[in-house]
XYZ file of C-alpha atoms in Angstrom:
700
model
C 125.556 -174.653 62.757
C 129.250 -175.125 61.993
C 130.569 -175.266 58.415
C 133.865 -176.024 56.688
C 135.857 -173.072 55.431
C 138.279 -173.480 52.569
C 141.328 -171.279 52.852
C 143.185 -170.173 49.746
C 146.281 -171.960 51.057
C 144.491 -175.255 50.259
C 145.233 -174.761 46.567
C 148.912 -174.121 47.257
C 149.225 -177.153 49.517
C 147.443 -179.472 47.096
C 149.516 -178.294 44.183
C 152.815 -178.763 46.000
C 151.997 -181.968 47.848
C 150.018 -183.944 45.267
C 152.436 -183.526 42.358
C 155.698 -185.496 42.675
C 157.749 -183.093 40.556
C 158.067 -181.157 37.317
C 158.031 -184.131 34.888
C 154.950 -185.510 36.664
C 153.281 -182.096 36.424
C 153.913 -181.965 32.669
C 152.573 -185.500 32.307
C 149.376 -184.427 34.103
C 148.918 -181.534 31.687
C 149.448 -183.927 28.768
C 146.706 -186.157 30.207
C 144.378 -183.172 30.477
C 145.025 -182.456 26.793
C 144.211 -186.100 26.060
C 140.897 -185.771 27.902
C 140.161 -182.655 25.836
C 140.540 -184.739 22.632
C 143.715 -182.971 21.558
C 145.575 -184.637 18.731
C 148.727 -182.722 19.582
C 150.129 -181.204 22.743
C 153.405 -179.349 22.486
C 155.754 -177.570 24.856
C 158.140 -174.776 23.946
C 160.624 -174.022 26.710
C 162.316 -170.687 25.957
C 165.199 -170.563 28.416
C 166.371 -167.043 27.623
C 162.854 -165.656 28.229
C 162.336 -167.967 31.224
C 159.028 -168.937 29.609
C 157.216 -172.272 29.410
C 154.437 -172.536 26.796
C 152.146 -175.554 26.554
C 149.672 -175.676 23.661
C 147.103 -178.259 22.599
C 144.559 -178.431 19.776
C 141.760 -179.991 21.833
C 138.184 -178.937 22.474
C 139.183 -176.016 24.688
C 136.938 -174.372 27.302
C 134.028 -171.979 27.277
C 133.813 -169.315 29.975
C 131.363 -171.523 31.856
C 133.749 -174.511 31.617
C 136.626 -172.423 32.892
C 134.719 -171.056 35.878
C 132.738 -174.157 36.879
C 135.230 -176.870 36.015
C 138.779 -175.508 35.821
C 138.421 -173.114 38.771
C 136.442 -175.558 40.902
C 138.398 -177.901 43.179
C 137.133 -181.442 43.516
C 134.663 -181.000 40.710
C 132.521 -183.986 39.779
C 132.503 -182.982 36.131
C 134.370 -186.125 35.123
C 132.260 -188.474 37.226
C 128.998 -189.877 35.918
C 126.050 -188.898 38.102
C 127.605 -185.623 39.304
C 125.948 -182.228 39.348
C 127.830 -181.129 36.247
C 127.487 -182.793 32.885
C 130.410 -184.898 31.704
C 133.067 -183.084 29.649
C 132.309 -182.711 25.953
C 133.511 -185.280 23.464
C 134.726 -184.800 19.917
C 132.256 -186.444 17.507
C 135.003 -186.535 14.882
C 137.129 -188.906 17.011
C 136.727 -192.222 18.795
C 135.521 -191.685 22.343
C 138.395 -191.561 24.820
C 138.383 -192.869 28.380
C 139.005 -190.071 30.881
C 142.481 -190.105 32.455
C 142.433 -186.982 34.643
C 139.844 -187.995 37.200
C 141.622 -186.558 40.246
C 141.299 -182.876 39.315
C 144.957 -182.145 40.037
C 146.077 -181.323 36.504
C 145.345 -177.610 36.879
C 147.329 -177.556 40.146
C 150.303 -179.052 38.288
C 150.830 -175.654 36.671
C 151.813 -174.174 40.030
C 154.695 -176.682 40.193
C 156.072 -175.365 36.896
C 155.930 -171.664 37.723
C 154.094 -169.098 39.871
C 152.278 -167.205 37.097
C 150.173 -168.454 34.225
C 148.193 -166.906 31.427
C 145.450 -169.253 30.225
C 144.186 -168.734 26.680
C 141.456 -171.137 25.544
C 138.944 -171.348 22.732
C 136.168 -173.926 22.731
C 135.100 -176.173 19.915
C 131.553 -177.470 20.177
C 129.609 -179.487 17.629
C 132.642 -179.268 15.331
C 132.485 -175.451 15.254
C 134.933 -172.994 16.873
C 133.585 -170.588 19.473
C 133.122 -166.959 18.551
C 135.121 -165.899 21.625
C 138.440 -166.818 23.200
C 138.675 -166.876 26.997
C 141.755 -165.379 28.666
C 142.613 -165.567 32.375
C 145.627 -164.642 34.512
C 146.608 -166.349 37.793
C 149.436 -165.866 40.249
C 149.625 -169.016 42.335
C 151.506 -167.418 45.233
C 148.345 -165.469 46.067
C 146.885 -168.745 47.299
C 149.774 -169.124 49.742
C 148.941 -165.889 51.561
C 147.576 -166.510 55.060
C 144.124 -165.408 56.217
C 142.416 -165.394 52.787
C 139.431 -167.533 51.837
C 139.600 -169.290 48.505
C 136.664 -167.391 47.023
C 138.271 -164.044 47.862
C 141.123 -164.449 45.380
C 140.552 -162.311 42.275
C 141.255 -163.985 38.925
C 140.964 -161.528 36.005
C 139.095 -163.005 33.041
C 138.462 -161.609 29.544
C 136.661 -162.682 26.408
C 138.177 -161.563 23.119
C 137.057 -162.241 19.537
C 137.609 -165.847 18.469
C 140.539 -166.374 16.092
C 142.596 -163.642 17.799
C 145.109 -163.661 20.632
C 145.563 -161.223 23.516
C 148.220 -158.555 23.120
C 150.761 -157.439 25.689
C 148.449 -154.480 26.490
C 145.568 -156.864 27.224
C 147.771 -158.966 29.491
C 149.123 -155.921 31.368
C 145.573 -154.770 32.118
C 144.780 -158.150 33.689
C 147.998 -158.116 35.697
C 147.213 -154.605 36.993
C 143.819 -155.845 38.153
C 145.557 -158.570 40.175
C 148.071 -156.084 41.587
C 145.169 -153.912 42.748
C 143.687 -156.913 44.572
C 147.062 -157.617 46.171
C 147.304 -154.033 47.379
C 143.844 -154.318 48.939
C 144.836 -157.278 51.105
C 148.490 -156.393 51.782
C 147.619 -154.943 55.180
C 146.506 -158.368 56.452
C 149.259 -160.454 54.860
C 152.995 -160.878 55.037
C 154.388 -157.635 53.555
C 157.637 -159.249 52.369
C 155.764 -161.966 50.482
C 153.402 -159.400 48.982
C 156.328 -157.344 47.685
C 157.852 -160.440 46.093
C 154.557 -161.288 44.398
C 154.129 -157.686 43.172
C 157.642 -157.704 41.712
C 156.951 -160.942 39.810
C 153.647 -159.620 38.452
C 155.258 -156.415 37.244
C 157.736 -158.563 35.280
C 154.960 -160.538 33.560
C 155.179 -159.075 30.043
C 153.847 -161.911 27.917
C 152.610 -161.118 24.398
C 150.791 -164.185 22.941
C 149.981 -162.388 19.684
C 153.658 -161.588 19.170
C 154.864 -165.077 20.177
C 152.471 -166.630 17.658
C 154.697 -165.274 14.899
C 157.577 -167.541 15.941
C 155.564 -170.567 17.066
C 154.026 -173.061 14.685
C 150.737 -174.887 15.215
C 148.771 -175.654 17.373
C 147.430 -172.122 17.180
C 144.275 -170.328 18.315
C 144.361 -167.973 15.352
C 141.752 -168.217 12.607
C 139.738 -171.420 13.212
C 142.167 -172.878 15.767
C 140.816 -174.252 19.057
C 142.361 -175.665 22.219
C 144.014 -174.464 25.409
C 147.375 -172.711 25.783
C 149.319 -171.990 28.975
C 152.047 -169.332 29.253
C 154.001 -169.918 32.477
C 156.781 -167.727 33.919
C 159.166 -167.571 35.688
C 159.900 -171.268 35.290
C 160.946 -173.188 38.380
C 164.753 -173.468 38.382
C 164.433 -177.235 38.890
C 163.199 -177.505 35.298
C 166.692 -177.049 33.874
C 168.172 -179.373 36.466
C 165.674 -182.109 35.636
C 166.469 -181.742 31.929
C 170.245 -181.338 32.066
C 171.477 -183.170 35.141
C 172.417 -186.825 35.048
C 174.507 -188.657 37.605
C 176.637 -190.141 34.820
C 176.480 -190.635 31.071
C 174.925 -194.076 31.425
C 171.908 -192.840 33.355
C 168.837 -190.981 32.181
C 167.926 -187.570 33.480
C 164.840 -187.317 35.670
C 163.115 -185.661 32.723
C 163.894 -188.555 30.361
C 162.845 -191.198 32.881
C 159.370 -189.777 33.405
C 158.360 -188.118 30.136
C 159.838 -190.230 27.341
C 157.382 -192.782 25.981
C 154.183 -190.943 26.903
C 152.482 -193.126 24.277
C 153.585 -196.590 23.205
C 155.343 -196.130 19.877
C 158.110 -198.719 20.272
C 156.265 -201.757 18.927
C 156.341 -202.571 15.210
C 152.923 -201.998 13.642
C 151.771 -200.194 16.769
C 148.449 -198.402 16.661
C 148.815 -194.702 15.856
C 148.713 -192.872 19.207
C 145.594 -190.785 19.754
C 147.771 -187.880 20.888
C 151.289 -186.812 19.931
C 153.509 -185.058 22.460
C 156.496 -182.836 21.866
C 158.886 -180.837 24.054
C 161.158 -178.339 22.301
C 163.960 -176.946 24.429
C 165.323 -173.605 23.167
C 168.708 -173.456 24.872
C 170.003 -170.579 22.769
C 169.245 -168.882 19.462
C 169.919 -172.076 17.519
C 167.483 -174.821 16.612
C 165.606 -176.305 19.596
C 166.284 -179.783 20.961
C 163.384 -182.244 20.833
C 163.450 -183.913 24.240
C 160.624 -186.474 24.143
C 159.778 -187.167 20.503
C 159.371 -190.656 19.085
C 163.034 -190.818 18.043
C 164.131 -190.123 21.614
C 162.108 -193.173 22.676
C 162.681 -196.730 21.427
C 161.897 -197.087 17.739
C 160.158 -200.065 16.095
C 163.445 -200.778 14.288
C 165.328 -201.044 17.583
C 162.594 -203.247 18.992
C 162.792 -205.557 15.981
C 166.602 -205.727 16.093
C 166.715 -207.017 19.679
C 167.738 -210.658 20.129
C 164.601 -212.160 21.690
C 160.893 -211.291 21.579
C 157.972 -212.400 23.737
C 154.398 -211.407 23.042
C 151.119 -212.630 24.458
C 148.187 -212.090 26.780
C 147.413 -212.866 30.400
C 143.774 -213.827 30.754
C 141.427 -213.067 33.649
C 142.881 -216.034 35.571
C 146.513 -214.942 35.197
C 147.352 -217.588 32.567
C 149.735 -216.556 29.761
C 149.191 -217.525 26.145
C 151.550 -216.207 23.502
C 154.744 -216.785 21.547
C 158.452 -216.742 22.301
C 160.973 -215.929 19.591
C 164.615 -216.657 20.443
C 167.398 -215.177 18.293
C 164.950 -214.219 15.520
C 163.943 -217.850 14.952
C 160.293 -218.412 14.126
C 158.346 -217.747 17.351
C 156.773 -220.807 18.931
C 153.628 -221.080 21.057
C 154.074 -220.874 24.806
C 151.533 -221.128 27.596
C 152.058 -220.719 31.305
C 149.700 -221.093 34.236
C 149.922 -218.744 37.203
C 151.102 -220.715 40.207
C 148.830 -218.900 42.684
C 145.641 -219.200 40.680
C 142.703 -220.650 42.632
C 140.385 -220.763 39.662
C 138.822 -217.387 40.411
C 139.192 -214.329 38.181
C 142.046 -212.058 39.235
C 141.463 -208.630 40.714
C 143.919 -207.058 38.270
C 142.085 -208.355 35.198
C 143.428 -209.505 31.806
C 146.153 -207.566 30.004
C 148.378 -207.608 26.928
C 152.111 -208.116 27.331
C 155.086 -207.816 24.968
C 158.777 -207.098 25.303
C 162.092 -207.392 23.509
C 165.350 -208.457 25.121
C 168.970 -207.709 24.250
C 171.754 -210.111 25.164
C 174.071 -208.426 27.675
C 177.330 -209.272 25.889
C 177.872 -208.118 22.326
C 179.555 -211.402 21.401
C 176.311 -213.278 22.209
C 174.065 -210.882 20.286
C 172.951 -210.943 16.667
C 173.549 -207.206 16.438
C 176.878 -205.896 15.153
C 179.071 -204.690 18.004
C 178.541 -201.002 17.190
C 174.731 -201.348 17.015
C 174.729 -203.432 20.196
C 176.680 -200.716 22.019
C 174.217 -198.001 20.907
C 171.127 -199.973 21.918
C 172.697 -201.090 25.212
C 173.513 -197.463 26.022
C 169.912 -196.449 25.344
C 168.647 -199.310 27.492
C 170.893 -198.203 30.351
C 169.102 -194.863 30.268
C 165.466 -195.672 29.540
C 165.167 -199.463 29.451
C 162.451 -201.185 31.453
C 158.927 -202.554 31.425
C 156.460 -199.722 30.799
C 152.775 -199.741 31.723
C 150.183 -198.087 29.493
C 146.535 -197.564 30.355
C 144.365 -196.784 27.326
C 147.570 -196.107 25.396
C 148.938 -193.510 27.845
C 151.902 -194.198 30.099
C 151.392 -194.776 33.811
C 154.193 -193.266 35.896
C 156.760 -194.234 37.054
C 156.706 -197.699 35.447
C 159.372 -198.079 32.783
C 161.923 -195.801 34.445
C 165.306 -197.544 34.325
C 165.835 -197.119 38.064
C 162.351 -198.307 39.037
C 162.653 -202.097 38.940
C 159.145 -202.681 40.216
C 159.351 -206.454 39.574
C 162.662 -206.928 41.454
C 164.269 -208.455 38.363
C 167.741 -207.132 39.210
C 167.492 -208.328 42.820
C 166.936 -211.893 41.627
C 169.603 -211.602 38.941
C 172.161 -210.487 41.544
C 171.684 -213.828 43.302
C 172.646 -215.819 40.191
C 172.619 -214.281 36.729
C 172.769 -217.596 34.852
C 169.758 -218.892 36.796
C 167.375 -215.932 36.608
C 168.808 -214.666 33.284
C 166.774 -211.460 32.765
C 168.213 -208.021 33.481
C 165.764 -205.147 33.903
C 167.982 -202.804 31.875
C 168.057 -205.189 28.918
C 164.261 -205.311 28.680
C 162.123 -202.876 26.759
C 158.460 -203.579 26.428
C 154.995 -202.763 27.646
C 151.986 -203.940 29.588
C 148.743 -202.703 28.051
C 145.867 -202.013 30.448
C 142.438 -200.490 29.966
C 140.098 -198.599 32.249
C 137.286 -201.109 31.780
C 139.202 -204.391 32.165
C 141.666 -203.253 34.841
C 139.563 -200.846 36.889
C 140.835 -202.137 40.239
C 144.376 -201.042 39.419
C 144.096 -197.496 40.750
C 146.768 -194.813 40.819
C 147.918 -192.952 43.903
C 146.839 -189.329 44.252
C 150.286 -188.031 43.318
C 150.641 -190.270 40.244
C 153.483 -192.252 41.831
C 152.310 -195.674 40.763
C 149.422 -197.938 41.618
C 148.012 -198.365 45.074
C 149.389 -201.586 46.510
C 146.020 -203.264 46.784
C 145.114 -206.850 45.912
C 144.960 -206.109 42.192
C 148.475 -204.656 42.093
C 149.926 -207.475 44.165
C 148.398 -210.036 41.851
C 149.773 -208.190 38.811
C 153.279 -208.322 40.290
C 152.951 -211.962 41.282
C 151.784 -213.001 37.808
C 154.642 -211.174 36.074
C 157.348 -212.255 38.526
C 156.295 -215.888 38.046
C 156.383 -215.427 34.277
C 159.928 -214.042 34.270
C 161.179 -216.784 36.587
C 159.576 -219.643 34.657
C 160.315 -218.379 31.127
C 163.958 -217.923 32.136
C 164.007 -221.542 33.351
C 162.363 -222.834 30.169
C 164.186 -220.879 27.462
C 167.385 -219.356 28.857
C 168.831 -221.881 31.262
C 171.122 -224.675 30.125
C 168.870 -227.371 31.550
C 165.719 -225.638 30.262
C 163.313 -227.834 28.343
C 163.158 -225.392 25.397
C 166.650 -223.900 25.690
C 168.331 -225.743 22.799
C 167.868 -222.986 20.179
C 169.229 -220.371 22.580
C 172.195 -222.514 23.638
C 173.113 -223.576 20.076
C 172.891 -220.059 18.663
C 174.780 -218.586 21.605
C 177.529 -221.233 21.220
C 177.804 -220.472 17.512
C 178.020 -216.736 18.196
C 180.724 -217.350 20.797
C 182.649 -219.514 18.322
C 182.459 -216.807 15.691
C 183.557 -214.260 18.264
C 186.654 -216.333 19.058
C 187.471 -216.554 15.346
C 186.933 -212.819 14.993
C 189.195 -212.063 17.941
C 191.871 -214.358 16.528
C 191.669 -212.582 13.184
C 191.754 -209.224 14.914
C 194.807 -210.315 16.869
C 196.498 -211.421 13.678
C 195.447 -208.256 11.917
C 196.718 -206.204 14.838
C 200.114 -207.905 14.583
C 200.170 -207.313 10.841
C 199.221 -203.676 11.323
C 201.996 -203.165 13.859
C 204.473 -204.852 11.503
C 203.378 -202.604 8.629
C 203.712 -199.529 10.814
C 207.207 -200.583 11.862
C 208.308 -201.243 8.247
C 206.971 -197.879 7.093
C 208.777 -196.095 9.915
C 212.047 -197.815 8.914
C 211.495 -196.820 5.275
C 210.802 -193.160 6.075
C 213.824 -193.016 8.390
C 216.065 -194.335 5.591
C 214.619 -191.841 3.116
C 215.017 -188.990 5.600
C 218.682 -189.938 6.150
C 219.187 -190.301 2.346
C 220.463 -193.844 2.842
C 219.407 -195.014 -0.679
C 221.346 -192.197 -2.387
C 224.415 -192.717 -0.205
C 224.312 -196.489 -0.758
C 224.075 -195.957 -4.530
C 227.091 -193.651 -4.527
C 229.076 -196.226 -2.564
C 227.950 -198.966 -4.945
C 229.125 -197.029 -8.024
C 232.508 -196.417 -6.457
C 232.846 -200.168 -5.929
C 231.740 -200.926 -9.518
C 234.273 -198.498 -10.959
C 236.977 -200.000 -8.771
C 236.178 -203.530 -9.986
C 236.062 -202.396 -13.643
C 239.470 -200.725 -13.382
C 240.901 -203.869 -11.773
C 239.691 -205.917 -14.770
C 241.207 -203.501 -17.279
C 244.587 -203.509 -15.500
C 244.823 -207.317 -15.505
C 247.213 -209.125 -17.869
C 244.410 -211.352 -19.236
C 243.258 -211.565 -22.849
C 240.804 -209.130 -24.424
C 238.091 -211.819 -24.511
C 238.574 -212.621 -20.834
C 238.412 -208.918 -19.871
C 235.175 -208.475 -21.836
C 233.608 -211.450 -20.040
C 234.740 -210.093 -16.666
C 233.170 -206.693 -17.392
C 229.864 -208.448 -18.165
C 230.136 -210.247 -14.814
C 230.731 -206.897 -13.085
C 227.652 -205.477 -14.825
C 225.469 -208.450 -13.868
C 226.550 -208.321 -10.211
C 226.039 -204.535 -10.124
C 222.495 -204.890 -11.482
C 221.746 -207.560 -8.871
C 222.955 -205.225 -6.122
C 220.689 -202.420 -7.401
C 217.719 -204.859 -7.446
C 218.519 -205.921 -3.887
C 218.647 -202.288 -2.775
C 215.150 -201.857 -4.244
C 213.860 -204.993 -2.528
C 215.274 -203.893 0.819
C 213.268 -200.659 0.546
C 210.049 -202.410 -0.486
C 207.219 -202.592 2.104
C 204.451 -205.142 1.562
C 200.938 -204.364 2.808
C 199.394 -207.459 4.443
C 196.148 -208.738 2.986
C 192.890 -208.741 4.891
C 193.514 -205.810 7.226
C 191.952 -202.399 7.415
C 194.096 -199.318 7.781
C 193.438 -196.411 10.071
C 193.257 -193.001 8.442
C 196.749 -192.146 9.671
C 198.242 -195.425 8.499
C 196.483 -195.144 5.154
C 198.007 -191.685 4.674
C 201.438 -193.117 5.505
C 200.925 -195.904 2.963
C 200.051 -193.351 0.265
C 203.151 -191.349 1.189
C 205.276 -194.512 0.966
C 204.020 -195.305 -2.520
C 204.839 -191.772 -3.614
C 208.375 -191.987 -2.216
C 208.898 -195.433 -3.726
C 207.895 -194.161 -7.181
C 210.214 -191.176 -6.775
C 213.194 -193.402 -5.873
C 212.498 -195.676 -8.838
C 212.301 -192.793 -11.311
C 215.033 -190.596 -9.851
C 217.514 -193.113 -8.423
C 217.279 -196.768 -9.448
C 216.338 -196.466 -13.148
C 218.919 -193.716 -13.812
C 221.509 -195.816 -11.927
C 220.997 -198.827 -14.234
C 221.204 -196.591 -17.316
C 224.378 -194.929 -15.997
C 225.907 -198.351 -15.231
C 225.278 -199.550 -18.775
C 226.743 -196.365 -20.333
C 229.797 -196.423 -18.071
C 230.744 -200.027 -18.884
C 230.062 -199.550 -22.603
C 232.247 -196.452 -22.619
C 235.278 -198.009 -20.879
C 234.968 -201.134 -23.008
C 235.072 -199.047 -26.182
C 237.985 -196.984 -24.943
C 239.951 -200.184 -24.319
C 239.028 -201.977 -27.568
C 236.821 -204.499 -25.748
C 233.713 -205.837 -27.436
C 230.773 -206.544 -25.071
C 228.227 -209.053 -26.357
C 224.926 -207.102 -26.325
C 222.951 -210.318 -26.828
C 224.412 -211.730 -23.631
C 223.699 -208.450 -21.835
C 220.060 -208.449 -23.005
C 219.610 -212.092 -22.061
C 220.888 -211.381 -18.554
C 218.344 -208.574 -18.065
C 215.478 -210.702 -19.412
C 216.392 -213.617 -17.117
C 216.432 -211.330 -14.089
C 212.987 -209.910 -14.944
C 211.640 -213.408 -15.582
C 212.830 -214.648 -12.200
C 211.078 -211.751 -10.452
C 207.786 -212.461 -12.280
C 207.990 -216.197 -11.537
C 208.589 -215.542 -7.833
C 205.599 -213.178 -7.654
C 203.392 -215.687 -9.487
C 204.338 -218.495 -7.088
C 203.507 -216.278 -4.104
C 200.095 -215.289 -5.528
C 199.270 -218.932 -6.310
C 200.058 -219.940 -2.737
C 197.815 -217.195 -1.328
C 194.999 -218.147 -3.742
C 195.190 -221.810 -2.683
C 194.894 -220.819 0.995
C 191.896 -218.569 0.246
C 190.147 -221.374 -1.661
C 190.714 -223.727 1.274
C 189.092 -221.228 3.655
C 186.099 -220.771 1.325
C 185.648 -224.537 1.106
C 185.700 -224.807 4.903
C 183.031 -222.116 5.224
C 180.841 -223.793 2.598
C 181.067 -227.077 4.512
C 180.196 -225.320 7.808
C 177.214 -223.523 6.269
C 175.975 -226.719 4.644
C 176.221 -228.531 7.977
C 174.332 -225.718 9.755
C 171.663 -225.645 7.057
C 171.227 -229.414 7.245
C 170.912 -229.282 11.051
C 168.294 -226.534 10.792
C 166.270 -228.489 8.205
C 166.477 -231.560 10.404
C 165.311 -229.543 13.420
C 162.342 -228.103 11.539
C 161.285 -231.328 9.864
C 161.772 -233.865 12.632
C 160.713 -231.917 15.717
C 163.471 -233.543 17.773
C 164.781 -232.136 21.031
C 166.453 -229.328 19.105
C 163.046 -227.767 18.375
C 160.296 -226.259 20.434
C 157.297 -228.570 20.679
C 154.720 -227.864 17.996
C 151.609 -227.855 20.203
C 151.286 -225.273 22.997
C 152.911 -226.373 26.231
C 150.961 -225.861 29.446
C 153.107 -225.625 32.544
C 151.227 -225.897 35.789
C 152.489 -223.735 38.614
């Protein structure tokens, strides 16, 4: 009688061929932690030690579980009616649907690295086990030719619960594996055996020592769960984390591991399991690669321009609400065009997404916030699928447009409206209601059976019809979108005009400051003042030498003084720079303005004020020396009149600017009143500007 033989190479082939890549392998291990009722599963990637540590705080495994479930390929332990009992559940938590039904999670480890130390402690009936199970595997042993699967030796130890194995314990297990390798080396590839032996000799992991630098989850004291220590790490790990084709695209790691649970929606249910991936690049603080902040936040979701939320029933009909530009969401219903009245194979599902306008000028977000969210959408935007709250790969990846949204948009953007990279939302499935949506063996999406094709058809129809209804100029419910978009465009034009004006004013200010500093650097004010005094003295001497009467000479000297003061005032005005109102200054320009004010004050105190005092003393002195009497009352009156004229001119200028500002405020008040009145009319009358109050059913 003939029988099947299972060669050890089967494990190697399954591990390499069933797992799409490193991010998928990590996702599979996260799902295994979910099935073990872990509340947390965390990865610490220590690059300098070339070590990958994955720890969860789940129910862990007994020795029997490890041998009969974890080390058994194709086990039926997760299938009702099998020879083994179903995996244990945690009575302290809500029962979880099983995600890892394919039995490939353990093989995912081989994709991450060739050697693994498994440390697990069981928790049963809410009590931690008295022992911790430790096992060591080198996956390359399974690649050796001519060896049956059951021949491979896997060292296993039980140590006291609440403790961790030491480096000595681990070395003893490694030596046991090396001894097995030596016993079969004669019938295997010697070169491969030497490579495996070299890697095993370098396996110097010390879990008890590492526990001192790692936080929880821990297996010390009453801690339970399963921990994996994997080394050396596949070199593709760093490439998947670090490499991106350009700054606008996500890395492969981000595409497939961010958003493991749906935490983007406001008021979302707390995820049953939290995931974390800390990347220790150097001795500094680690980088959190997949935490909730790396994914879309509820705040970002709420800030998007449009929101759609609802449910597709078992016939593919949508019932929900559409909120455009943060207006109150209105009911919306849509029938699936291909429905024949029979329940769909895909089943009912929940559906919600937010949408960001592509151009900042048409968005409610400030330009800076729009740019940040748009950049994030370029990297990780898309429509994610979650089954029982856990992400289904690869849906949601920014380069996996599984609904062909971008293909349709490329035909005519104004007609189809939606862009896949401006969407972020989720489809919520469950194992019970959507059982016919089954994943491929390698976790690369759903099988393209009838259920999946119906799911795509329902969603494609929804995006096409909702675009026609709400975001197309001739759409029956497009008025709110068109009016708000037009208003945003109008405001954008005003803003650009103001920016253009402000830019011109800024350039003018910069030019005036440069002229001022050049004059100061060349000492033009001082030289001009010296020239002015020479001219004043010349005029005064001319008056004194004239043959006119004493009274006439005195009057002429007063005229010389008045004209000299006017020239000094003009010199001050020519050096004055006026800062335009309503513009912001760059840091450099603001520093220049401060420097200008300092120089202006210096010139006033050290040049212009002393010049006026010197002028007065000079004319008083020569008048006295020549028996001329200058009327001090007339001199004082002249100074007061000059000051008064300056104040009046400044007051007139300020009044003119105030009148213009009041006119602008009045215009804005009128515009806001008009907008408010239109909105009240829309809400109260239900005219064509509003969505219809009752739900609208659109056939086909």
